[in-house]
């Protein structure tokens, strides 16, 4: 009996080995015909088992002779695109190459010309929707679909993201920024305590903005309303349900529903409760919107749920018809698809803005000269007016075209939300690309990664003084004004903000990511919100939120690196000389740079996942 089991095991192992070799040989042959440089390795680095267990195997592989593992071993960590940045392309003296493995070929691209072709040809290079199935926890949505189904979702979900609705985003962002700072500093403190949770609080701020501006739910900070009543029929408040769900979203995405509902583990119980509770709140909101439609009521301002209901073709007439005969329903999105889109609006909508706010504060703390430049620009644009008197139509274009916009753009250049934007080619459907006057062929069934972190540092496309300069935070590189330190308060009113009411959502999004008065990167060289047909729907929403928060915070406060962790025993900050303070600040900056290089990891977006960089805010002196 044992011999039969052994024979079967050996037979399966041989069959697996033969199959793996054949797949590798097929992929290698296709890659060789592409014209791209090739790196061949034995492991597909997006294999789920490898992603989970690579930390166990890599140390063993690295003990093997270098001739066996180089150069493919450097591409086996999931976040190599962040740790190597543009170096992987510089080392090969070309801005695109194919990584060959038995599982699949992968084309990595840091060439603007190629990226522009790929993002423009949506049907030739579709999104690999299989990797987005995990976001379908409430239903299919605009993120997780392709082809005609995606077009259908986008047509319905796009209308709320227009310029006329951005006033509410502006107002809510200013309010939430004020409350965040009050939570840290009260109304009169000169200096905040050491803050290790800036990223978490930025997440909270962005969550509050999308909840209020998009869904009409005003969420509060602990100092505003410490005690909230749980509504009847619920076990969590709306805020608790949403925050807990987002904190445990990976658990919800990766755990089978039957296991999540029945597991005795506390992690699963907490995740399941938040999943069920937030689903209840969304369904209640959905039915409220249906009732409003049935009665002919409308709500002013941005209303994402209302837009989903109306876009789905739900009208008083259709409701009456479906009530009389459910089989006659003409609803264009199912109830689950409406909830699925509502969920991804919140999931995708808050992380991008929150990361930009957090990392902008961090970079400004590390670069005091740029922070002073920003504050001078804000003083010139906004004067002594309180934020309650700031005018969206007058002030926002000036912020977008000035140092505030440059800070946002530079942060997104250095740390885009997604460091590798996924595309693909269909099986048996190779696609041609023209790069530098030469023809290349992307093999069929090839995974394509648009390397945002690399192309954003490609010296061909960016003003720079050295290769090292491209790694540095220097927002002034975006300013075309010869006087880089001069205020930009005279920026044109509508600079970069064309009217959006007649935007063709069936065609490519032609709105620029930057103001017309700023440095304009080559098409395909700057893609923090992707580009082409699949570019981010909520881009303007995020930009307005970011600019409003940066303006509110840095008009009134200065951020600095907290140096208290580097004090010697018995040393106090009050007794430091300027020379000693500078030495400690340099140590704090070196530590921050080290964490930015080694402590970043992608889950949904790339963030500092381990140790945080402590910051401290100081109230600016009253300006006469």
Coordinates of C-alpha atoms in Angstrom, one line a residue:
X1 CA 0.0 0.0 0.0
X2 CA 2.8 2.4 0.9
X3 CA 4.6 1.7 -2.4
X4 CA 1.4 2.7 -4.3
X5 CA 1.1 6.0 -2.4
X6 CA 4.8 6.7 -3.0
X7 CA 4.5 5.9 -6.7
X8 CA 1.5 8.2 -6.9
X9 CA 3.3 11.0 -5.1
X10 CA 6.3 10.7 -7.3
X11 CA 4.1 10.5 -10.4
X12 CA 2.3 13.7 -9.4
X13 CA 5.6 15.5 -8.7
X14 CA 7.0 14.5 -12.1
X15 CA 3.8 15.6 -13.8
X16 CA 3.9 18.9 -12.0
X17 CA 7.5 19.4 -12.9
X18 CA 6.9 18.7 -16.6
X19 CA 3.9 21.0 -16.6
X20 CA 5.9 23.8 -14.9
X21 CA 8.7 23.4 -17.4
X22 CA 6.4 23.5 -20.4
X23 CA 4.7 26.6 -19.1
X24 CA 8.1 28.2 -18.5
X25 CA 9.3 27.2 -22.0
X26 CA 6.1 28.6 -23.6
X27 CA 6.3 31.9 -21.7
X28 CA 10.1 32.3 -22.4
X29 CA 9.5 31.7 -26.2
X30 CA 6.8 34.4 -26.3
X31 CA 9.0 36.8 -24.3
X32 CA 12.0 36.3 -26.7
X33 CA 9.8 37.3 -29.6
X34 CA 8.7 40.6 -27.9
X35 CA 11.8 42.6 -28.4
X36 CA 11.9 43.5 -24.7
X37 CA 14.9 42.6 -22.4
X38 CA 14.1 39.5 -20.3
X39 CA 14.7 38.4 -16.7
X40 CA 13.8 34.7 -16.3
X41 CA 13.1 33.1 -13.0
X42 CA 11.4 30.0 -11.6
X43 CA 8.7 31.7 -9.6
X44 CA 5.7 33.8 -10.5
X45 CA 6.0 36.6 -8.0
X46 CA 2.2 37.3 -7.9
X47 CA 1.4 33.7 -7.0
X48 CA -0.8 33.7 -3.9
X49 CA 1.2 31.0 -2.1
X50 CA 4.4 32.8 -2.8
X51 CA 3.0 36.2 -1.6
X52 CA 2.0 34.6 1.7
X53 CA 5.1 32.5 2.3
X54 CA 8.0 34.4 0.5
X55 CA 9.6 35.5 3.8
X56 CA 10.2 31.8 4.6
X57 CA 11.8 30.9 1.3
X58 CA 13.8 33.9 0.3
X59 CA 16.5 33.4 3.0
X60 CA 17.0 29.8 1.8
X61 CA 17.2 30.9 -1.9
X62 CA 19.8 33.6 -1.0
X63 CA 22.1 30.8 0.3
X64 CA 22.4 29.4 -3.1
X65 CA 25.3 30.3 -5.5
X66 CA 24.8 33.8 -7.0
X67 CA 25.0 32.3 -10.5
X68 CA 21.8 30.4 -9.8
X69 CA 19.7 33.2 -8.4
X70 CA 20.8 36.4 -10.1
X71 CA 19.2 38.6 -11.4
X72 CA 15.7 37.2 -10.8
X73 CA 16.0 37.0 -7.0
X74 CA 15.8 40.8 -6.7
X75 CA 12.3 40.8 -8.1
X76 CA 10.8 38.1 -5.7
X77 CA 9.8 40.4 -2.9
X78 CA 6.2 41.9 -3.4
X79 CA 7.4 45.5 -2.8
X80 CA 10.5 45.5 -5.0
X81 CA 8.9 48.1 -7.1
X82 CA 9.2 50.5 -4.1
X83 CA 12.6 49.4 -2.8
X84 CA 14.3 49.6 -6.3
X85 CA 12.3 52.5 -7.7
X86 CA 13.9 53.5 -11.1
X87 CA 17.1 51.5 -10.4
X88 CA 15.7 48.3 -12.0
X89 CA 15.3 50.2 -15.3
X90 CA 18.5 52.3 -15.0
X91 CA 20.5 49.1 -14.5
X92 CA 19.2 47.7 -17.8
X93 CA 19.4 51.0 -19.7
X94 CA 15.8 50.6 -20.9
X95 CA 12.4 51.6 -19.5
X96 CA 10.6 48.3 -20.0
X97 CA 11.4 44.6 -19.5
X98 CA 9.7 41.3 -19.1
X99 CA 9.9 39.0 -16.1
X100 CA 9.4 35.5 -17.3
X101 CA 8.2 32.7 -15.0
X102 CA 6.2 29.5 -15.3
X103 CA 3.1 31.2 -14.0
X104 CA 2.9 34.2 -16.3
X105 CA 5.0 36.8 -18.1
X106 CA 5.0 40.2 -16.5
X107 CA 5.9 43.4 -18.4
X108 CA 7.2 46.2 -16.2
X109 CA 7.0 49.7 -17.8
X110 CA 8.5 53.0 -16.8
X111 CA 8.3 54.6 -20.2
X112 CA 5.8 57.5 -20.7
X113 CA 5.3 56.8 -24.4
X114 CA 4.4 53.1 -23.7
X115 CA 2.2 54.0 -20.7
X116 CA 0.3 56.5 -22.7
X117 CA -0.4 53.9 -25.4
X118 CA -1.4 51.2 -22.8
X119 CA -3.8 53.5 -20.9
X120 CA -5.4 54.8 -24.1
X121 CA -6.0 51.4 -25.6
X122 CA -8.4 50.1 -23.0
X123 CA -9.7 47.2 -25.0
X124 CA -6.1 46.0 -25.9
X125 CA -4.8 46.3 -22.3
X126 CA -7.7 45.6 -20.0
X127 CA -7.6 45.7 -16.2
X128 CA -6.9 42.2 -14.8
X129 CA -10.2 42.1 -12.9
X130 CA -9.4 38.7 -11.2
X131 CA -7.2 40.6 -8.7
X132 CA -10.1 42.9 -7.8
X133 CA -12.6 40.2 -6.8
X134 CA -11.8 40.8 -3.2
X135 CA -13.4 44.3 -3.3
X136 CA -16.7 42.8 -4.3
X137 CA -17.7 42.1 -0.7
X138 CA -21.0 44.0 -1.2
X139 CA -21.3 43.6 -5.0
X140 CA -19.8 44.2 -8.4
X141 CA -18.6 47.8 -8.9
X142 CA -16.8 50.3 -11.2
X143 CA -13.4 49.1 -9.9
X144 CA -13.9 45.4 -10.3
X145 CA -15.5 45.2 -13.8
X146 CA -14.2 45.6 -17.4
X147 CA -15.5 45.9 -20.9
X148 CA -19.2 46.8 -21.4
X149 CA -20.0 46.0 -17.8
X150 CA -17.4 48.6 -16.6
X151 CA -18.7 51.1 -19.2
X152 CA -22.2 50.6 -17.8
X153 CA -21.0 51.1 -14.2
X154 CA -18.9 54.2 -15.1
X155 CA -21.8 55.8 -17.0
X156 CA -23.9 55.5 -13.8
X157 CA -21.3 56.4 -11.2
X158 CA -19.6 59.4 -12.9
X159 CA -22.2 62.2 -12.8
X160 CA -21.7 63.3 -9.1
X161 CA -18.0 63.9 -9.7
X162 CA -18.3 67.3 -11.3
X163 CA -17.1 70.8 -10.5
X164 CA -20.5 72.0 -9.3
X165 CA -20.5 69.5 -6.4
X166 CA -16.9 70.3 -5.3
X167 CA -18.0 73.2 -3.1
X168 CA -19.3 70.8 -0.5
X169 CA -16.1 68.9 -0.6
X170 CA -14.2 72.1 0.0
X171 CA -16.3 73.3 2.9
X172 CA -16.3 69.9 4.6
X173 CA -12.5 69.5 4.2
X174 CA -11.9 72.9 5.8
X175 CA -14.2 72.0 8.7
X176 CA -12.6 68.6 9.3
X177 CA -9.1 70.0 9.2
X178 CA -10.0 72.6 11.8
X179 CA -11.4 69.9 14.1
X180 CA -8.4 67.6 13.6
X181 CA -6.1 70.4 14.7
X182 CA -8.3 71.2 17.7
X183 CA -8.2 67.5 18.7
X184 CA -4.4 67.8 18.7
X185 CA -3.9 71.3 20.1
X186 CA -7.1 72.5 21.6
X187 CA -8.0 76.1 20.9
X188 CA -5.0 77.8 22.6
X189 CA -2.0 75.4 22.9
X190 CA 1.1 76.7 21.3
X191 CA 2.7 73.3 20.6
X192 CA 1.2 69.9 20.3
X193 CA 2.5 66.8 22.0
X194 CA 4.5 64.3 20.1
X195 CA 2.1 62.8 17.5
X196 CA 2.7 59.2 16.3
X197 CA -0.8 58.9 14.8
X198 CA -0.8 61.5 12.1
X199 CA -1.5 58.9 9.4
X200 CA -4.4 57.4 11.4
X201 CA -5.9 60.9 12.0
X202 CA -5.5 61.8 8.4
X203 CA -7.4 58.6 7.5
X204 CA -10.1 59.6 10.0
X205 CA -10.3 63.1 8.4
X206 CA -10.7 61.7 4.9
X207 CA -13.3 59.2 6.1
X208 CA -15.3 62.1 7.6
X209 CA -15.1 64.1 4.4
X210 CA -16.3 61.3 2.1
X211 CA -19.0 60.3 4.5
X212 CA -20.4 63.9 4.8
X213 CA -19.8 65.1 1.2
X214 CA -20.8 61.8 -0.5
X215 CA -23.4 60.3 1.8
X216 CA -24.7 63.0 4.0
X217 CA -23.4 61.4 7.2
X218 CA -21.6 64.0 9.4
X219 CA -19.0 62.1 11.5
X220 CA -17.5 63.8 14.6
X221 CA -14.2 63.9 16.4
X222 CA -14.0 62.7 20.0
X223 CA -13.9 66.3 21.4
X224 CA -17.0 67.2 19.4
X225 CA -19.4 64.5 20.5
X226 CA -17.8 61.9 22.7
X227 CA -21.1 59.9 23.3
X228 CA -23.0 58.5 20.4
X229 CA -26.2 56.6 20.6
X230 CA -26.4 53.3 18.8
X231 CA -29.7 53.3 16.7
X232 CA -32.3 50.7 17.3
X233 CA -31.7 47.6 15.3
X234 CA -27.9 48.1 15.3
X235 CA -25.0 47.0 17.6
X236 CA -22.6 49.7 16.4
X237 CA -23.0 53.4 15.4
X238 CA -22.5 54.2 11.8
X239 CA -19.1 55.7 12.6
X240 CA -18.0 52.6 14.6
X241 CA -19.2 50.2 11.9
X242 CA -17.4 52.0 9.1
X243 CA -14.2 52.6 10.9
X244 CA -14.0 49.0 12.2
X245 CA -14.8 47.7 8.7
X246 CA -12.0 49.7 7.1
X247 CA -9.6 48.6 9.8
X248 CA -10.4 45.0 9.2
X249 CA -11.2 45.2 5.5
X250 CA -8.3 42.8 4.5
X251 CA -9.7 40.2 6.9
X252 CA -13.2 40.6 5.4
X253 CA -11.8 40.4 1.8
X254 CA -9.7 37.3 2.3
X255 CA -11.9 35.2 4.7
X256 CA -14.7 33.1 3.2
X257 CA -18.1 34.4 4.3
X258 CA -19.1 31.1 6.0
X259 CA -15.9 31.2 8.1
X260 CA -16.2 34.8 8.9
X261 CA -19.7 34.3 10.2
X262 CA -19.0 31.2 12.3
X263 CA -15.4 31.6 13.5
X264 CA -14.8 31.8 17.2
X265 CA -11.7 34.1 16.7
X266 CA -12.1 37.6 18.0
X267 CA -10.6 39.0 14.8
X268 CA -13.2 37.4 12.7
X269 CA -16.1 38.3 15.1
X270 CA -15.1 42.0 15.0
X271 CA -14.8 42.0 11.2
X272 CA -18.1 40.2 10.7
X273 CA -20.0 42.5 13.0
X274 CA -18.6 45.6 11.2
X275 CA -19.4 44.0 7.8
X276 CA -23.0 43.2 8.8
X277 CA -23.6 46.5 10.5
X278 CA -22.3 48.8 7.8
X279 CA -24.2 46.8 5.2
X280 CA -27.3 47.5 7.3
X281 CA -26.6 51.2 7.3
X282 CA -26.0 51.3 3.6
X283 CA -29.2 49.3 2.9
X284 CA -31.2 51.7 5.1
X285 CA -29.7 54.7 3.2
X286 CA -30.5 53.0 -0.1
X287 CA -34.1 52.4 0.8
X288 CA -34.4 56.0 2.1
X289 CA -33.1 57.2 -1.3
X290 CA -35.6 55.0 -3.1
X291 CA -38.4 56.5 -1.0
X292 CA -37.1 60.0 -1.9
X293 CA -37.2 59.1 -5.5
X294 CA -40.7 57.7 -5.2
X295 CA -41.9 60.9 -3.6
X296 CA -40.1 63.2 -6.0
X297 CA -37.7 64.6 -3.3
X298 CA -34.2 65.9 -4.2
X299 CA -31.2 66.8 -2.2
X300 CA -28.8 69.6 -3.0
X301 CA -25.1 69.0 -3.2
X302 CA -23.1 65.9 -3.7
X303 CA -25.2 62.7 -3.1
X304 CA -23.4 59.6 -4.2
X305 CA -26.1 57.2 -3.0
X306 CA -28.8 59.3 -4.6
X307 CA -26.8 59.4 -7.8
X308 CA -26.4 55.6 -7.8
X309 CA -30.2 55.2 -7.3
X310 CA -31.1 57.7 -10.1
X311 CA -28.4 56.4 -12.4
X312 CA -29.7 52.8 -11.9
X313 CA -32.9 54.0 -13.6
X314 CA -35.0 54.0 -10.4
X315 CA -37.8 56.5 -11.0
X316 CA -41.3 56.9 -9.5
X317 CA -42.7 55.2 -12.6
X318 CA -40.2 52.3 -12.5
X319 CA -40.9 51.7 -8.8
X320 CA -44.6 51.6 -9.4
X321 CA -44.2 49.2 -12.3
X322 CA -41.9 46.9 -10.4
X323 CA -44.2 47.0 -7.4
X324 CA -47.1 45.8 -9.5
X325 CA -45.0 43.2 -11.3
X326 CA -41.4 42.6 -10.1
X327 CA -40.5 40.8 -13.3
X328 CA -41.0 44.1 -15.1
X329 CA -38.2 45.9 -13.2
X330 CA -36.0 48.1 -15.5
X331 CA -33.4 48.8 -12.8
X332 CA -29.9 49.1 -14.5
X333 CA -27.9 48.2 -11.4
X334 CA -28.8 45.5 -8.9
X335 CA -29.2 46.4 -5.3
X336 CA -25.9 44.6 -4.5
X337 CA -24.1 46.6 -7.3
X338 CA -25.4 49.8 -5.9
X339 CA -24.0 48.9 -2.4
X340 CA -20.8 47.6 -4.0
X341 CA -20.2 51.0 -5.7
X342 CA -21.0 52.8 -2.5
X343 CA -18.4 50.7 -0.7
X344 CA -15.6 51.3 -3.2
X345 CA -16.3 55.0 -3.2
X346 CA -15.4 55.1 0.5
X347 CA -12.6 52.5 0.4
X348 CA -10.8 54.1 -2.5
X349 CA -11.9 57.7 -1.8
X350 CA -10.4 58.1 1.7
X351 CA -7.0 56.3 1.5
X352 CA -5.5 58.4 -1.4
X353 CA -6.3 61.8 0.1
X354 CA -5.3 60.6 3.6
X355 CA -1.9 59.3 2.4
X356 CA -1.2 62.5 0.6
X357 CA -2.1 64.7 3.6
X358 CA 0.1 62.6 5.9
X359 CA 3.1 62.3 3.7
X360 CA 2.9 66.0 2.7
X361 CA 3.1 66.9 6.4
X362 CA 6.0 64.6 6.8
X363 CA 7.9 65.9 3.8
X364 CA 7.3 69.5 4.9
X365 CA 8.6 68.7 8.4
X366 CA 11.8 67.3 6.7
X367 CA 12.1 70.3 4.4
X368 CA 11.5 73.5 6.4
X369 CA 12.5 75.8 3.5
X370 CA 9.7 74.4 1.3
X371 CA 7.3 74.7 4.3
X372 CA 8.1 78.4 4.7
X373 CA 7.6 78.9 0.9
X374 CA 4.2 77.2 1.2
X375 CA 3.2 79.4 4.1
X376 CA 4.3 82.6 2.3
X377 CA 2.2 81.6 -0.7
X378 CA -0.8 80.9 1.5
X379 CA -0.4 84.2 3.3
X380 CA -0.4 86.0 -0.1
X381 CA -3.4 84.1 -1.4
X382 CA -5.6 84.0 1.7
X383 CA -4.4 87.1 3.6
X384 CA -5.8 87.5 7.1
X385 CA -9.2 86.1 6.2
X386 CA -10.5 83.3 8.4
X387 CA -11.2 80.1 6.5
X388 CA -15.0 80.8 6.9
X389 CA -14.4 83.6 4.4
X390 CA -12.3 81.6 1.9
X391 CA -14.0 81.4 -1.4
X392 CA -13.9 78.2 -3.4
X393 CA -14.3 79.8 -6.8
X394 CA -11.7 82.5 -6.1
X395 CA -9.2 80.7 -3.9
X396 CA -9.1 77.1 -5.0
X397 CA -7.7 77.8 -8.5
X398 CA -4.9 79.9 -6.9
X399 CA -4.0 77.1 -4.4
X400 CA -4.0 74.6 -7.3
X401 CA -1.7 76.7 -9.3
X402 CA 0.6 77.8 -6.5
X403 CA 2.9 76.3 -3.9
X404 CA 0.0 74.3 -2.3
X405 CA -0.6 72.5 -5.6
X406 CA 3.1 72.0 -6.1
X407 CA 3.4 70.3 -2.6
X408 CA 0.5 68.0 -3.5
X409 CA 1.9 67.2 -6.9
X410 CA 5.4 66.5 -5.6
X411 CA 4.2 64.3 -2.8
X412 CA 2.1 62.3 -5.3
X413 CA 5.2 62.1 -7.6
X414 CA 7.3 60.6 -4.8
X415 CA 4.6 58.4 -3.1
X416 CA 1.7 57.7 -5.5
X417 CA -1.2 55.8 -3.9
X418 CA -0.4 52.7 -6.0
X419 CA 3.2 52.1 -7.0
X420 CA 2.2 49.6 -9.8
X421 CA -0.9 50.1 -11.8
X422 CA -2.1 46.7 -13.2
X423 CA -3.0 46.0 -16.8
X424 CA -2.9 42.9 -18.9
X425 CA -3.3 41.4 -22.4
X426 CA -5.9 38.7 -23.3
X427 CA -4.8 35.2 -23.9
X428 CA -3.7 34.6 -27.5
X429 CA -3.9 38.4 -28.1
X430 CA -0.4 39.9 -28.3
X431 CA -0.3 43.7 -28.6
X432 CA 2.2 46.0 -30.3
X433 CA 3.8 49.0 -28.8
X434 CA 5.9 51.7 -30.4
X435 CA 8.7 53.0 -28.1
X436 CA 11.3 55.3 -29.3
X437 CA 10.6 54.6 -32.9
X438 CA 11.0 50.8 -32.4
X439 CA 8.2 48.2 -32.5
X440 CA 7.8 45.8 -29.5
X441 CA 5.2 43.0 -29.0
X442 CA 3.6 42.4 -25.6
X443 CA 2.8 38.7 -25.4
X444 CA -0.7 37.4 -25.0
X445 CA -1.8 36.6 -21.4
X446 CA 0.8 38.9 -20.1
X447 CA 0.4 40.8 -16.8
X448 CA 1.5 44.5 -17.3
X449 CA 2.6 46.8 -14.5
X450 CA 2.8 50.5 -15.0
X451 CA 5.5 51.5 -12.6
X452 CA 4.4 54.8 -11.2
X453 CA 7.2 55.0 -8.6
X454 CA 9.8 54.4 -11.3
X455 CA 8.4 56.6 -14.1
X456 CA 7.9 59.4 -11.6
X457 CA 11.7 59.3 -11.1
X458 CA 12.7 58.7 -14.7
X459 CA 15.3 61.5 -15.4
X460 CA 14.0 61.8 -19.0
X461 CA 10.8 63.5 -17.9
X462 CA 11.5 65.6 -14.8
X463 CA 13.4 68.9 -14.0
X464 CA 16.3 67.8 -11.9
X465 CA 19.9 68.7 -10.9
X466 CA 21.1 65.1 -10.3
X467 CA 19.7 61.6 -10.0
X468 CA 19.7 62.1 -6.3
X469 CA 17.5 65.2 -6.7
X470 CA 14.8 63.1 -8.3
X471 CA 14.6 61.2 -5.0
X472 CA 14.1 64.4 -3.0
X473 CA 11.0 66.3 -2.1
X474 CA 11.4 69.6 -4.0
X475 CA 8.0 71.0 -4.8
X476 CA 9.6 74.1 -6.4
X477 CA 10.4 71.9 -9.5
X478 CA 6.7 72.3 -10.5
X479 CA 6.8 76.1 -10.4
X480 CA 7.6 77.7 -13.7
X481 CA 7.8 81.3 -12.3
X482 CA 11.4 82.4 -12.4
X483 CA 11.0 83.8 -8.9
X484 CA 10.5 80.4 -7.3
X485 CA 10.1 82.1 -3.9
X486 CA 7.5 84.6 -5.0
X487 CA 3.8 84.3 -4.1
X488 CA 1.5 83.0 -6.8
X489 CA -1.7 84.8 -5.7
X490 CA -2.3 86.1 -9.2
X491 CA -2.8 82.7 -10.7
X492 CA -5.7 82.8 -13.1
X493 CA -9.1 82.1 -11.7
X494 CA -9.9 79.0 -13.7
X495 CA -6.4 77.7 -14.1
X496 CA -6.6 73.9 -14.4
X497 CA -10.3 73.8 -13.6
X498 CA -12.3 73.6 -16.9
X499 CA -16.0 73.3 -16.5
X500 CA -17.1 69.7 -16.1
X501 CA -20.8 69.7 -16.6
X502 CA -20.5 68.5 -20.3
X503 CA -17.6 66.1 -19.7
X504 CA -17.8 63.1 -21.9
X505 CA -17.6 60.2 -19.5
X506 CA -17.7 57.7 -22.4
X507 CA -14.4 59.0 -23.6
X508 CA -11.0 59.5 -22.0
X509 CA -10.7 61.9 -19.2
X510 CA -8.8 64.8 -20.7
X511 CA -8.6 67.0 -17.6
X512 CA -5.0 67.8 -16.6
X513 CA -3.6 66.6 -13.3
X514 CA -1.8 69.9 -12.8
X515 CA -2.5 73.5 -13.3
X516 CA -1.7 74.9 -16.8
X517 CA 0.7 77.5 -15.2
X518 CA 2.9 74.7 -13.7
X519 CA 5.4 72.3 -15.2
X520 CA 3.5 69.8 -17.3
X521 CA 5.1 66.3 -17.5
X522 CA 5.0 64.4 -20.7
X523 CA 1.8 62.4 -21.2
X524 CA 2.2 59.1 -19.3
X525 CA 5.1 60.4 -17.1
X526 CA 2.8 61.5 -14.2
X527 CA 0.1 59.0 -13.3
X528 CA -0.8 59.2 -9.6
X529 CA -4.5 58.8 -10.5
X530 CA -3.7 56.5 -13.5
X531 CA -4.6 57.8 -16.9
X532 CA -6.8 57.3 -19.9
X533 CA -10.2 55.6 -19.8
X534 CA -9.7 54.0 -16.4
X535 CA -8.3 57.1 -14.6
X536 CA -9.6 57.7 -11.1
X537 CA -13.2 59.1 -11.0
X538 CA -12.6 60.8 -7.7
X539 CA -9.4 62.6 -8.7
X540 CA -10.9 66.2 -8.3
X541 CA -12.6 65.2 -5.1
X542 CA -9.2 64.1 -3.7
X543 CA -7.3 67.1 -5.0
X544 CA -9.8 69.6 -3.5
X545 CA -9.8 67.8 -0.2
X546 CA -6.0 67.7 -0.1
X547 CA -5.6 71.4 -1.0
X548 CA -8.2 72.5 1.4
X549 CA -6.6 70.6 4.3
X550 CA -3.1 71.7 3.5
X551 CA -4.2 75.3 3.3
X552 CA -6.1 75.2 6.6
X553 CA -3.3 73.5 8.4
X554 CA -0.3 75.3 7.1
X555 CA -1.9 78.8 7.1
X556 CA -2.2 78.4 10.9
X557 CA 0.4 75.9 12.0
X558 CA 4.0 74.7 11.3
X559 CA 4.9 71.1 11.4
X560 CA 8.3 69.8 12.6
X561 CA 10.0 66.5 13.3
X562 CA 9.9 65.5 16.9
X563 CA 13.5 65.2 18.2
X564 CA 12.6 64.2 21.8
X565 CA 13.4 60.5 21.0
X566 CA 17.0 61.5 20.2
X567 CA 17.8 63.4 23.5
X568 CA 20.6 62.0 25.6
X569 CA 19.9 60.9 29.1
X570 CA 19.3 64.0 31.3
X571 CA 19.1 66.3 28.2
X572 CA 16.0 68.5 27.7
X573 CA 14.8 70.4 24.6
X574 CA 14.6 73.6 26.5
X575 CA 18.3 73.5 27.3
X576 CA 19.5 72.7 23.7
X577 CA 21.8 75.0 21.8
X578 CA 20.9 75.7 18.2
X579 CA 23.9 73.6 17.1
X580 CA 22.8 70.6 19.2
X581 CA 19.2 71.0 18.1
X582 CA 20.3 70.9 14.5
X583 CA 22.3 67.7 15.1
X584 CA 19.2 66.0 16.7
X585 CA 17.0 67.2 13.8
X586 CA 19.4 65.7 11.3
X587 CA 19.2 62.4 13.2
X588 CA 15.4 62.6 13.1
X589 CA 15.4 63.3 9.4
X590 CA 17.8 60.4 8.7
X591 CA 15.5 58.1 10.7
X592 CA 12.5 59.4 8.7
X593 CA 14.3 58.7 5.4
X594 CA 15.3 55.3 6.5
X595 CA 11.6 54.4 7.4
X596 CA 10.4 55.8 4.1
X597 CA 12.9 53.5 2.3
X598 CA 12.4 50.3 4.4
X599 CA 9.1 50.6 6.2
X600 CA 6.6 51.0 3.4
X601 CA 4.3 48.2 2.3
X602 CA 1.3 48.0 0.0
X603 CA -2.0 46.5 1.1
X604 CA -4.6 48.7 -0.7
X605 CA -2.3 51.7 -1.0
X606 CA 1.3 52.1 0.0
X607 CA 1.8 53.3 3.5
X608 CA 4.2 53.2 6.4
X609 CA 3.1 49.9 8.0
X610 CA 5.5 49.6 10.9
X611 CA 7.2 52.3 13.0
X612 CA 5.8 55.8 12.5
X613 CA 7.6 59.1 12.2
X614 CA 6.6 61.3 15.2
X615 CA 5.6 64.9 14.3
X616 CA 4.8 68.0 16.3
X617 CA 2.7 71.0 15.3
X618 CA 3.4 74.5 16.4
X619 CA 0.9 77.4 16.1
X620 CA 2.2 80.1 13.8
X621 CA 2.7 83.6 15.2
X622 CA -0.1 86.0 14.7
X623 CA 0.6 87.8 11.4
X624 CA 0.0 91.5 11.3

